[in-house]
Short mmCIF file of C-alpha atoms in Angstrom, two decimals:
data_model
loop_
_atom_site.label_atom_id
_atom_site.label_comp_id
_atom_site.label_asym_id
_atom_site.label_seq_id
_atom_site.Cartn_x
_atom_site.Cartn_y
_atom_site.Cartn_z
CA THR S 62 318.50 149.47 -1.32
CA SER S 63 314.88 150.56 -1.43
CA ASN S 64 314.93 150.34 -5.24
CA GLU S 65 316.59 146.90 -5.33
CA PRO S 66 313.38 144.85 -5.90
CA PHE S 67 312.37 147.20 -8.74
CA ALA S 68 315.86 147.00 -10.26
CA LYS S 69 315.70 143.19 -10.23
CA PHE S 70 312.25 143.28 -11.84
CA ALA S 71 313.46 145.79 -14.47
CA THR S 72 316.43 143.55 -15.33
CA SER S 73 314.13 140.51 -15.65
CA LEU S 74 311.70 142.55 -17.78
CA ASN S 75 314.49 143.80 -20.09
CA MET S 76 315.63 140.22 -20.62
CA MET S 77 312.11 138.98 -21.32
CA THR S 78 311.62 141.80 -23.82
CA GLY S 79 314.86 140.84 -25.56
CA ASN S 80 313.86 137.16 -25.61
CA ILE S 81 310.48 137.93 -27.11
CA MET S 82 312.12 140.23 -29.66
CA CYS S 83 314.35 137.32 -30.72
CA ALA S 84 311.43 134.90 -30.89
CA VAL S 85 309.10 137.05 -32.98
CA THR S 86 311.91 138.32 -35.25
CA ALA S 87 312.88 134.74 -36.05
CA ALA S 88 309.26 133.76 -36.64
CA ASP S 89 308.40 136.82 -38.78
CA ASP S 90 311.77 136.84 -40.59
CA TRP S 91 312.15 140.59 -40.04
CA ILE S 92 315.43 142.45 -40.54
CA ASP S 93 317.41 142.88 -37.32
CA PHE S 94 319.39 145.99 -36.33
CA GLN S 95 321.03 147.45 -33.23
CA PHE S 96 322.78 150.71 -32.41
CA ASP S 97 324.40 152.84 -29.70
CA ILE S 98 323.59 156.47 -28.99
CA SER S 99 326.80 158.44 -28.39
CA GLN S 100 326.87 160.67 -25.28
CA PHE S 101 323.24 159.73 -24.54
CA HIS S 102 322.93 161.49 -21.19
CA GLN S 103 325.13 164.47 -22.09
CA THR S 104 323.05 165.07 -25.26
CA THR S 105 319.94 165.64 -23.16
CA PRO S 106 319.24 169.29 -22.33
CA ILE S 107 317.96 170.25 -18.89
CA PRO S 108 314.52 171.88 -19.22
CA THR S 109 314.42 175.58 -18.38
CA ASN S 110 311.65 175.03 -15.82
CA ALA S 111 313.54 172.22 -14.03
CA LEU S 112 315.41 172.61 -10.75
CA PRO S 113 319.04 173.63 -11.38
CA ILE S 114 321.73 170.95 -11.10
CA ILE S 115 324.98 172.14 -9.55
CA THR S 116 328.03 169.89 -9.39
CA ARG S 117 331.74 170.01 -8.63
CA GLN S 118 334.18 170.25 -11.52
CA PRO S 119 334.80 166.84 -13.12
CA MET S 120 338.23 165.25 -12.94
CA GLY S 121 340.64 166.83 -15.43
CA PHE S 122 339.24 170.35 -15.07
CA ALA S 123 340.95 172.93 -12.88
CA GLU S 124 339.35 176.25 -13.72
CA ARG S 125 339.82 179.03 -11.21
CA GLY S 126 337.15 181.55 -10.37
CA PRO S 127 336.97 185.13 -11.72
CA ASN S 128 338.76 186.40 -8.61
CA GLY S 129 341.32 183.60 -8.52
CA GLU S 130 339.29 181.22 -6.34
CA PRO S 131 340.90 177.71 -6.21
CA PRO S 132 339.38 174.96 -8.40
CA GLU S 133 338.05 172.98 -5.40
CA GLN S 134 335.78 175.92 -4.55
CA MET S 135 334.35 176.21 -8.06
CA PHE S 136 331.06 174.54 -9.12
CA TRP S 137 329.32 174.11 -12.46
CA LEU S 138 325.68 174.88 -13.27
CA LEU S 139 324.76 172.18 -15.78
CA ARG S 140 322.92 173.07 -18.99
CA ARG S 141 322.87 169.43 -20.09
CA GLN S 142 322.62 166.17 -18.19
CA MET S 143 325.80 164.52 -16.94
CA GLN S 144 325.98 160.75 -16.46
CA GLY S 145 325.98 159.90 -12.78
CA THR S 146 323.56 162.57 -11.64
CA ARG S 147 320.26 161.42 -10.15
CA THR S 148 318.07 162.75 -12.94
CA ALA S 149 320.30 161.79 -15.89
CA ALA S 150 318.67 158.45 -16.85
CA SER S 151 315.04 159.48 -16.36
CA THR S 152 315.47 162.79 -18.20
CA ALA S 153 317.38 161.20 -21.09
CA ASN S 154 314.75 158.47 -21.44
CA ALA S 155 311.95 161.06 -21.42
CA TYR S 156 313.78 163.07 -24.09
CA LEU S 157 314.14 159.95 -26.27
CA ASP S 158 310.53 158.89 -25.65
CA GLU S 159 309.23 162.31 -26.70
CA LEU S 160 311.13 161.98 -29.98
CA LEU S 161 309.88 158.45 -30.69
CA VAL S 162 306.25 158.91 -29.63
CA SER S 163 305.42 162.55 -30.43
CA GLY S 164 307.95 163.10 -33.20
CA GLY S 165 308.03 159.67 -34.81
CA ASN S 166 304.57 158.13 -34.22
CA PHE S 167 305.99 155.13 -32.34
CA VAL S 168 303.63 153.55 -29.77
CA ARG S 169 304.87 152.63 -26.31
CA SER S 170 304.17 149.01 -25.38
CA PRO S 171 301.77 148.39 -22.45
CA GLY S 172 304.04 145.50 -21.42
CA ASP S 173 307.40 147.31 -21.15
CA THR S 174 307.84 151.10 -21.08
CA ARG S 175 311.18 150.77 -22.92
CA PHE S 176 309.69 148.89 -25.87
CA PHE S 177 308.11 150.70 -28.85
CA THR S 178 306.34 149.68 -32.05
CA TYR S 179 305.71 151.55 -35.31
CA TRP S 180 303.46 150.66 -38.23
CA HIS S 181 303.29 152.43 -41.61
CA ASP S 182 301.91 151.51 -45.04
CA VAL S 183 305.21 152.34 -46.78
CA HIS S 184 307.84 151.77 -44.06
CA GLY S 185 306.21 148.62 -42.68
CA GLY S 186 306.49 147.59 -39.04
CA VAL S 187 309.31 148.36 -36.60
CA ARG S 188 309.88 146.94 -33.11
CA LEU S 189 312.39 148.82 -30.95
CA GLY S 190 313.67 148.04 -27.46
CA MET S 191 315.73 150.73 -25.67
CA ILE S 192 317.93 150.07 -22.63
CA SER S 193 319.57 153.39 -21.83
CA ASP S 194 321.70 154.23 -24.91
CA ASP S 195 321.48 150.75 -26.49
CA GLY S 196 318.82 149.97 -29.06
CA LEU S 197 317.72 146.52 -30.24
CA GLY S 198 315.32 146.57 -33.16
CA ALA S 199 313.70 144.63 -35.98
CA ALA S 200 311.91 145.94 -39.05
CA GLN S 201 309.64 144.47 -41.64
CA ARG S 202 311.43 146.38 -44.43
CA ASP S 203 314.65 148.30 -44.99
CA ALA S 204 312.53 151.44 -45.25
CA GLY S 205 311.52 151.05 -41.61
CA ILE S 206 315.17 150.85 -40.51
CA GLU S 207 316.06 153.95 -42.52
CA TYR S 208 313.08 155.83 -41.07
CA THR S 209 314.18 154.95 -37.52
CA ARG S 210 317.78 155.94 -38.24
CA LYS S 211 316.83 159.35 -39.67
CA LEU S 212 314.45 160.03 -36.80
CA LEU S 213 317.07 159.31 -34.12
CA ARG S 214 319.72 161.36 -35.92
CA THR S 215 317.57 164.48 -35.73
CA ARG S 216 318.56 164.68 -32.04
CA PHE S 217 321.28 162.12 -31.32
CA GLU S 218 324.64 161.06 -32.69
CA ILE S 219 324.67 157.33 -33.48
CA SER S 220 328.04 155.76 -32.70
CA SER S 221 327.37 152.36 -34.30
CA TRP S 222 324.68 150.72 -36.42
CA GLY S 223 324.45 147.19 -37.77
CA PRO S 224 322.87 143.73 -37.44
CA TRP S 225 322.48 141.99 -34.07
CA THR S 226 325.65 140.89 -32.31
CA GLY S 227 324.63 140.84 -28.64
CA PHE S 228 322.18 141.83 -25.91
CA ARG S 229 323.01 142.58 -22.24
CA GLY S 230 326.35 140.77 -22.53
CA PHE S 231 324.93 137.73 -24.39
CA GLU S 232 325.88 136.84 -27.96
CA LEU S 233 323.18 136.87 -30.65
CA THR S 234 323.55 134.87 -33.88
CA ARG S 235 321.02 135.24 -36.66
CA ASP S 236 320.58 132.68 -39.45
CA ARG S 237 317.98 134.08 -41.81
CA ALA S 238 318.24 131.11 -44.17
CA LYS S 239 317.07 128.79 -41.36
CA ARG S 240 314.94 131.53 -39.76
CA THR S 241 316.56 131.09 -36.35
CA VAL S 242 318.03 133.33 -33.66
CA ALA S 243 320.46 131.85 -31.11
CA MET S 244 321.57 133.47 -27.83
CA THR S 245 324.64 132.23 -25.94
CA ALA S 246 326.76 133.38 -23.00
CA LYS S 247 330.28 132.33 -24.05
CA ARG S 248 332.09 135.53 -23.06
CA LEU S 249 330.20 135.94 -19.78
CA SER S 250 330.87 132.31 -18.90
CA ARG S 251 334.57 132.42 -19.80
CA ASP S 252 335.16 135.68 -17.90
CA GLY S 253 333.26 134.55 -14.81
CA ILE S 254 334.86 131.12 -14.67
CA ALA S 255 338.35 132.60 -15.10
CA VAL S 256 337.81 134.75 -12.00
CA LEU S 257 335.82 132.33 -9.83
CA ARG S 258 337.55 129.02 -10.65
CA ALA S 259 340.95 130.11 -11.97
CA ASP S 260 343.11 127.44 -10.30
CA GLU S 261 340.71 124.59 -9.50
CA LEU S 262 340.15 121.26 -11.18
CA ARG S 263 336.91 121.16 -13.18
CA PHE S 264 334.63 118.20 -13.84
CA ARG S 265 331.63 117.49 -16.09
CA PRO S 266 328.46 117.43 -13.95
CA ALA S 267 325.35 115.79 -15.33
CA GLY S 268 322.96 118.33 -13.79
CA PRO S 269 322.91 122.02 -12.87
CA CYS S 270 323.63 121.41 -9.16
CA SER S 271 324.13 118.77 -6.49
CA THR S 272 321.11 116.58 -5.83
CA ASP S 273 321.13 117.43 -2.11
CA ILE S 274 320.77 121.17 -2.69
CA ALA S 275 317.37 121.23 -0.97
CA LYS S 276 319.12 120.38 2.30
CA LEU S 277 320.87 123.76 2.19
CA GLU S 278 317.63 125.43 3.26
CA LEU S 279 317.98 123.60 6.58
CA ASP S 280 321.70 124.34 7.07
CA PRO S 281 322.46 126.62 10.02
CA ILE S 282 324.36 129.82 9.23
CA PRO S 283 328.02 129.22 10.22
CA PRO S 284 329.28 131.68 12.84
CA VAL S 285 332.10 134.12 12.12
CA GLY S 286 334.53 132.15 14.26
CA ALA S 287 333.96 128.90 12.36
CA PHE S 288 336.77 129.66 9.89
CA GLY S 289 338.46 132.73 11.36
CA ARG S 290 337.20 136.19 10.42
CA GLU S 291 339.41 136.74 7.36
CA ALA S 292 338.60 133.34 5.87
CA TRP S 293 334.90 133.81 6.64
CA GLN S 294 334.94 137.22 4.95
CA ALA S 295 336.82 135.91 1.90
CA ARG S 296 334.33 133.04 1.59
CA ASN S 297 331.39 135.47 1.72
CA THR S 298 332.95 137.80 -0.87
CA TRP S 299 333.63 134.94 -3.29
CA PHE S 300 330.19 133.40 -2.81
CA ARG S 301 328.30 136.66 -3.36
CA ALA S 302 330.30 137.40 -6.50
CA ALA S 303 329.53 133.88 -7.75
CA VAL S 304 325.80 134.27 -7.03
CA GLY S 305 325.65 137.63 -8.83
CA TRP S 306 327.44 136.22 -11.88
CA ALA S 307 325.32 133.05 -11.89
CA ILE S 308 322.04 135.02 -11.69
CA HIS S 309 322.96 136.89 -14.87
CA VAL S 310 324.23 133.89 -16.84
CA SER S 311 321.31 131.71 -15.73
CA GLN S 312 318.89 133.86 -17.70
CA LEU S 313 319.74 131.55 -20.60
CA TYR S 314 319.26 128.35 -18.58
CA ALA S 315 315.86 127.84 -16.95
CA LEU S 316 317.14 124.65 -15.24
CA ALA S 317 319.48 126.74 -13.10
CA GLY S 318 316.67 128.86 -11.63
CA TYR S 319 315.92 126.62 -8.66
CA PRO S 320 319.51 125.99 -7.46
CA ILE S 321 320.38 129.69 -7.78
CA SER S 322 317.27 130.57 -5.79
CA VAL S 323 318.42 128.25 -2.99
CA LEU S 324 322.06 129.33 -3.15
CA GLY S 325 321.07 133.00 -3.11
CA GLY S 326 319.47 132.39 0.27
CA GLN S 327 322.89 131.28 1.57
CA ALA S 328 324.71 134.47 0.54
CA ALA S 329 324.64 136.02 4.05
CA SER S 330 327.05 133.38 5.36
CA PRO S 331 327.48 130.31 3.13
CA SER S 332 328.21 126.90 4.60
CA GLU S 333 330.80 124.48 3.24
CA ALA S 334 328.01 122.57 1.48
CA ALA S 335 326.76 125.76 -0.16
CA VAL S 336 330.24 126.58 -1.47
CA LYS S 337 330.55 123.05 -2.93
CA CYS S 338 327.15 123.36 -4.59
CA MET S 339 328.11 126.72 -6.09
CA LYS S 340 331.33 125.26 -7.50
CA HIS S 341 329.30 122.37 -8.92
CA LEU S 342 326.98 124.89 -10.60
CA ILE S 343 329.92 126.84 -12.06
CA CYS S 344 331.24 123.60 -13.61
CA TRP S 345 327.80 122.94 -15.08
CA PHE S 346 327.73 126.43 -16.62
CA GLU S 347 331.12 125.74 -18.20
CA GLN S 348 329.69 122.65 -19.93
CA GLN S 349 326.75 124.70 -21.24
CA MET S 350 328.94 127.48 -22.64
CA ASP S 351 328.22 126.66 -26.28
CA LYS S 352 324.53 126.14 -25.61
CA GLY S 353 321.80 128.64 -24.93
CA LYS S 354 318.42 129.52 -26.37
CA THR S 355 317.45 129.11 -30.01
CA TRP S 356 314.27 130.42 -31.55
CA GLY S 357 313.13 129.04 -34.90
CA GLY S 358 310.61 130.42 -37.38
CA GLY S 359 308.54 128.82 -40.10
CA GLY S 360 304.93 129.21 -41.07
CA ASP S 361 302.73 132.28 -41.14
CA GLU S 362 300.81 131.81 -37.88
CA SER S 363 300.83 134.59 -35.32
CA VAL S 364 303.22 133.79 -32.47
CA LEU S 365 300.96 134.71 -29.58
CA VAL S 366 297.69 133.13 -30.72
CA GLN S 367 296.42 130.24 -28.60
CA PRO S 368 296.49 126.91 -30.50
CA PRO S 369 293.42 124.67 -30.82
CA LEU S 370 292.41 122.98 -27.56
CA ALA S 371 292.92 119.52 -29.06
CA ASP S 372 296.53 120.36 -29.94
CA MET S 373 297.16 121.65 -26.42
CA LYS S 374 295.79 118.44 -24.87
CA ASN S 375 298.00 116.30 -27.11
CA MET S 376 301.02 118.44 -26.30
CA MET S 377 300.48 118.21 -22.54
CA ASN S 378 299.48 114.54 -22.35
CA THR S 379 301.90 112.90 -24.79
CA ARG S 380 305.64 113.30 -25.23
CA GLY S 381 305.33 113.18 -28.99
CA GLY S 382 302.46 115.65 -29.22
CA PRO S 383 302.61 118.75 -31.43
CA LYS S 384 304.21 121.91 -30.06
CA PRO S 385 302.35 124.78 -31.71
CA ARG S 386 303.96 128.20 -32.00
CA CYS S 387 302.44 130.29 -29.22
CA LEU S 388 303.05 131.56 -25.68
CA HIS S 389 302.86 128.86 -22.95
CA ALA S 390 302.93 129.36 -19.19
CA PHE S 391 303.84 127.00 -16.35
CA ALA S 392 303.51 127.57 -12.60
CA ASP S 393 304.08 125.32 -9.61
CA ALA S 394 304.76 125.49 -5.87
CA ASP S 395 305.57 123.21 -2.96
CA LEU S 396 304.18 123.26 0.58
CA LYS S 397 306.69 123.94 3.33
CA LEU S 398 306.91 126.33 6.22
CA GLN S 399 307.70 128.94 3.58
CA SER S 400 306.82 127.63 0.13
CA ARG S 401 309.02 128.00 -2.93
CA TYR S 402 307.32 128.77 -6.23
CA ALA S 403 308.47 128.53 -9.84
CA GLY S 404 307.17 129.95 -13.09
CA PHE S 405 308.14 129.72 -16.77
CA LEU S 406 307.01 131.37 -20.01
CA LEU S 407 307.77 129.58 -23.27
CA LEU S 408 307.48 131.32 -26.63
CA ASN S 409 307.78 129.04 -29.66
CA GLY S 410 309.18 126.37 -27.34
CA ALA S 411 312.04 128.50 -25.92
CA CYS S 412 312.02 129.97 -22.43
CA VAL S 413 311.65 133.77 -22.39
CA TRP S 414 311.13 134.18 -18.61
CA ASP S 415 311.67 132.01 -15.56
CA ARG S 416 311.69 132.51 -11.81
CA SER S 417 312.13 130.38 -8.69
CA ARG S 418 311.88 132.05 -5.29
CA LEU S 419 310.54 131.71 -1.78
CA GLN S 420 307.05 133.05 -1.27
CA PRO S 421 306.96 136.14 1.00
CA SER S 422 304.26 134.65 3.24
CA ILE S 423 303.50 131.23 4.74
CA ALA S 424 300.87 129.25 2.84
CA ILE S 425 298.11 127.59 4.87
CA ASP S 426 297.63 124.75 2.35
CA ILE S 427 298.77 123.63 -1.10
CA THR S 428 295.93 125.50 -2.82
CA ASP S 429 297.06 128.75 -1.22
CA SER S 430 300.67 128.04 -2.18
CA GLU S 431 299.94 127.24 -5.82
CA SER S 432 297.47 130.12 -6.16
CA TYR S 433 300.29 132.51 -5.31
CA ALA S 434 302.48 130.96 -8.02
CA TYR S 435 299.66 131.17 -10.57
CA SER S 436 299.02 134.83 -9.74
CA VAL S 437 302.69 135.79 -10.29
CA VAL S 438 302.81 134.01 -13.65
CA ALA S 439 299.46 135.50 -14.67
CA VAL S 440 300.85 139.01 -14.14
CA ILE S 441 303.94 138.22 -16.22
CA MET S 442 301.68 136.74 -18.91
CA GLU S 443 299.87 140.08 -19.15
CA VAL S 444 303.23 141.86 -19.53
CA ALA S 445 304.42 139.43 -22.20
CA ALA S 446 301.15 139.71 -24.14
CA GLY S 447 301.66 143.48 -24.26
CA LEU S 448 305.02 143.11 -26.02
CA HIS S 449 303.96 141.42 -29.25
#
């Protein structure tokens, strides 16, 4: 539990990295590729100077000892990492990083430690994001893809290699003729809805959640005896599963950030109103199943360069103003006993990061409240700027 905030930040960062990869690949019209490393953790040797890792025999093995000792008394001294051990992920990542940086002249991004770039006069540029054994990349030329493939194969076995099909459970569709990349959540939505709303009537909501969702923050937590313990427990289990699923799917829908933030605060013991709001949100996700994020290219301008001030004023002050290709940030907060803040990053007009949460401390005035929101978004801006 102590690593939970970091894990949530890492998940958000991975998604932002993937979003920015989609945006810049569409804009630059680079060649996309993705791959899986087979037996990623097991391929990684344990350094000779590291502490020994001793484990029980895995399921399916029943080797007796030299003097006939029973299998349950036998242990293995690992020479290579085994998935599930505490050091497996960090050691495997370090082994991969050493190959990319020291052996392949890739440069680690200052924005995300799992994102790497490579530039060469002959091979061209390569951008590579690694999440455990999954790689998502884009290259300026075919030579850059072949260089990356040969480099990885000096140490790892590649189980699959091809153009983009998905990222973290989302579908990716590339149209190079139109210079667009689209990301949808059809499978995630279908699977989640089948489990959470299998036998209930659905409707077509106009918005992502009920209009009275703000009132949930004032709802008292229902006691255990309000429904009977078994019904109360079943309600909690369903609601928490729904919140977890919605948090993941909502990474494609910035509009859902606020209602999920409020509903997440009800997960300890949801009220009847909270359950209704969650079901409303699930119905809204169903209607958005074929929609998602689309990034479009065109032009030769750099994606992260600030547009002229006059263009920015027109864009902010008029609905029909120009929307230049660059990175935009938005932050806002309200003033309550414990203020809620929201932040968005838009790259080429599509959202690459969004967040809506309660502030950890009580603001003394609106300036204090909004300053906190601005500071959070400013930090994320620095991270995003380090990924281009």
